[in-house]
Amino acid sequence: MKNSKGKKILNKKTKRKNSQKETKQNILNSSDEKKKTTAKYMNPENFEFCKKLSKSYVVDMYPNSFCVFKTIDDKYILICSEGFSILSYNILNNQKINEITNAHNNSHISKFRHHLDKKNRRDLLMSISDYDNTIKLWNLKKWECIHTFKEIYPKNRLYSACFLNHEKDNNIYIVSSSFAELTNKKDIYPIKVFDLEGKIIKDINDSQNKLTMFVDYFYDKKLCKHYILSCNGNYVVSYDFDDNKIYHEYNAGTVNKINVGSSIAINDREDVVQLIHSNLSDTKIKIYDFHKGTTLKTIYGGARVYEVCLWDSEYLFVGNRDDIKLINIKEGKIVKSIANSNAGGLNYIGVKLLDHPQYGKCLITQAQYGQISMWCINH
């Protein structure tokens, strides 16, 4: 009996061990499959046209003529303009959420910026009209204008603006830029910084970069420092926000025209912070070492580069005249070109990313005649 009982106990232990081994193997196999599946779904070379989202009126063929984002209450929103109105759509079902008519007093709206105000649990939208020279700040929870920034540049054209979330003083600022070369006065400051109530915080004067076509900011988490980024066709300049001084000048020097649409992206890698610059009068994209101010490489981006958008630290999407290019940054070459007549065909002036709840990481584009579309990885 003892032997029989002993055999039963051994058999149970053996079965338990075998079962545990099978479970571990199943987990490993499942993990391997998941890795393969994830690798496939996360490979930007597998992108294809998914669907049309909306059609927007395009005022200028420059970056930020629309914006897409996830709200504080987990909605997925597309913001664009039509005539003098601001339109908002639910990206998940492509249904219109709201329309703000005559948002800028019979003036066309050229650009939008979004900021997630986590402190006050609200979504802020900035609408920019370089026709009436104003910026309007909207609280999207109630769809109400909470402040209008009027006549920021009385004798010049307001051209770009962005939010700056200051990590140290826990404040949100608005940074604006203009065509300062239209006057010879020395007291013209192309870059201004405001608080959300419209109070001027500081001016930034730069004699070398009097035409600021695009402005943005970068917060270096390692150094705990804020930088303003400004560019046109020939120049890229970074400023130390707190010291109010030029940090570096990056001489693009690729075209004679400075008053052309330009865009900037920051690739915050572990080994080096890369500043990526493009302009629509050139076929080249320049990549700089942000902190050293030196040129790292020049990449061909296709005809008339409108906007650049980082997929991750290794890949860059480029919207240009003919199609959308995918560039391997390390190799410095185009690895894929994508286009679709349903997405507008030519002149992809806007290229942005959105983390979609169903499709995962998606590409949102806008073509010259206003068609906004979504591109997904081929599942």
PDB file of C-alpha atoms in Angstrom, residues 104 241-242 351:
ATOM      1  CA  HIS A 104     -12.071  85.593 -35.532  1.00  0.00           C
ATOM      2  CA  PHE A 241      13.858  80.778 -21.816  1.00  0.00           C
ATOM      3  CA  ASP A 242      14.867  81.631 -18.247  1.00  0.00           C
ATOM      4  CA  VAL A 351       1.687  65.327 -40.861  1.00  0.00           C
TER       5      VAL A 351
END
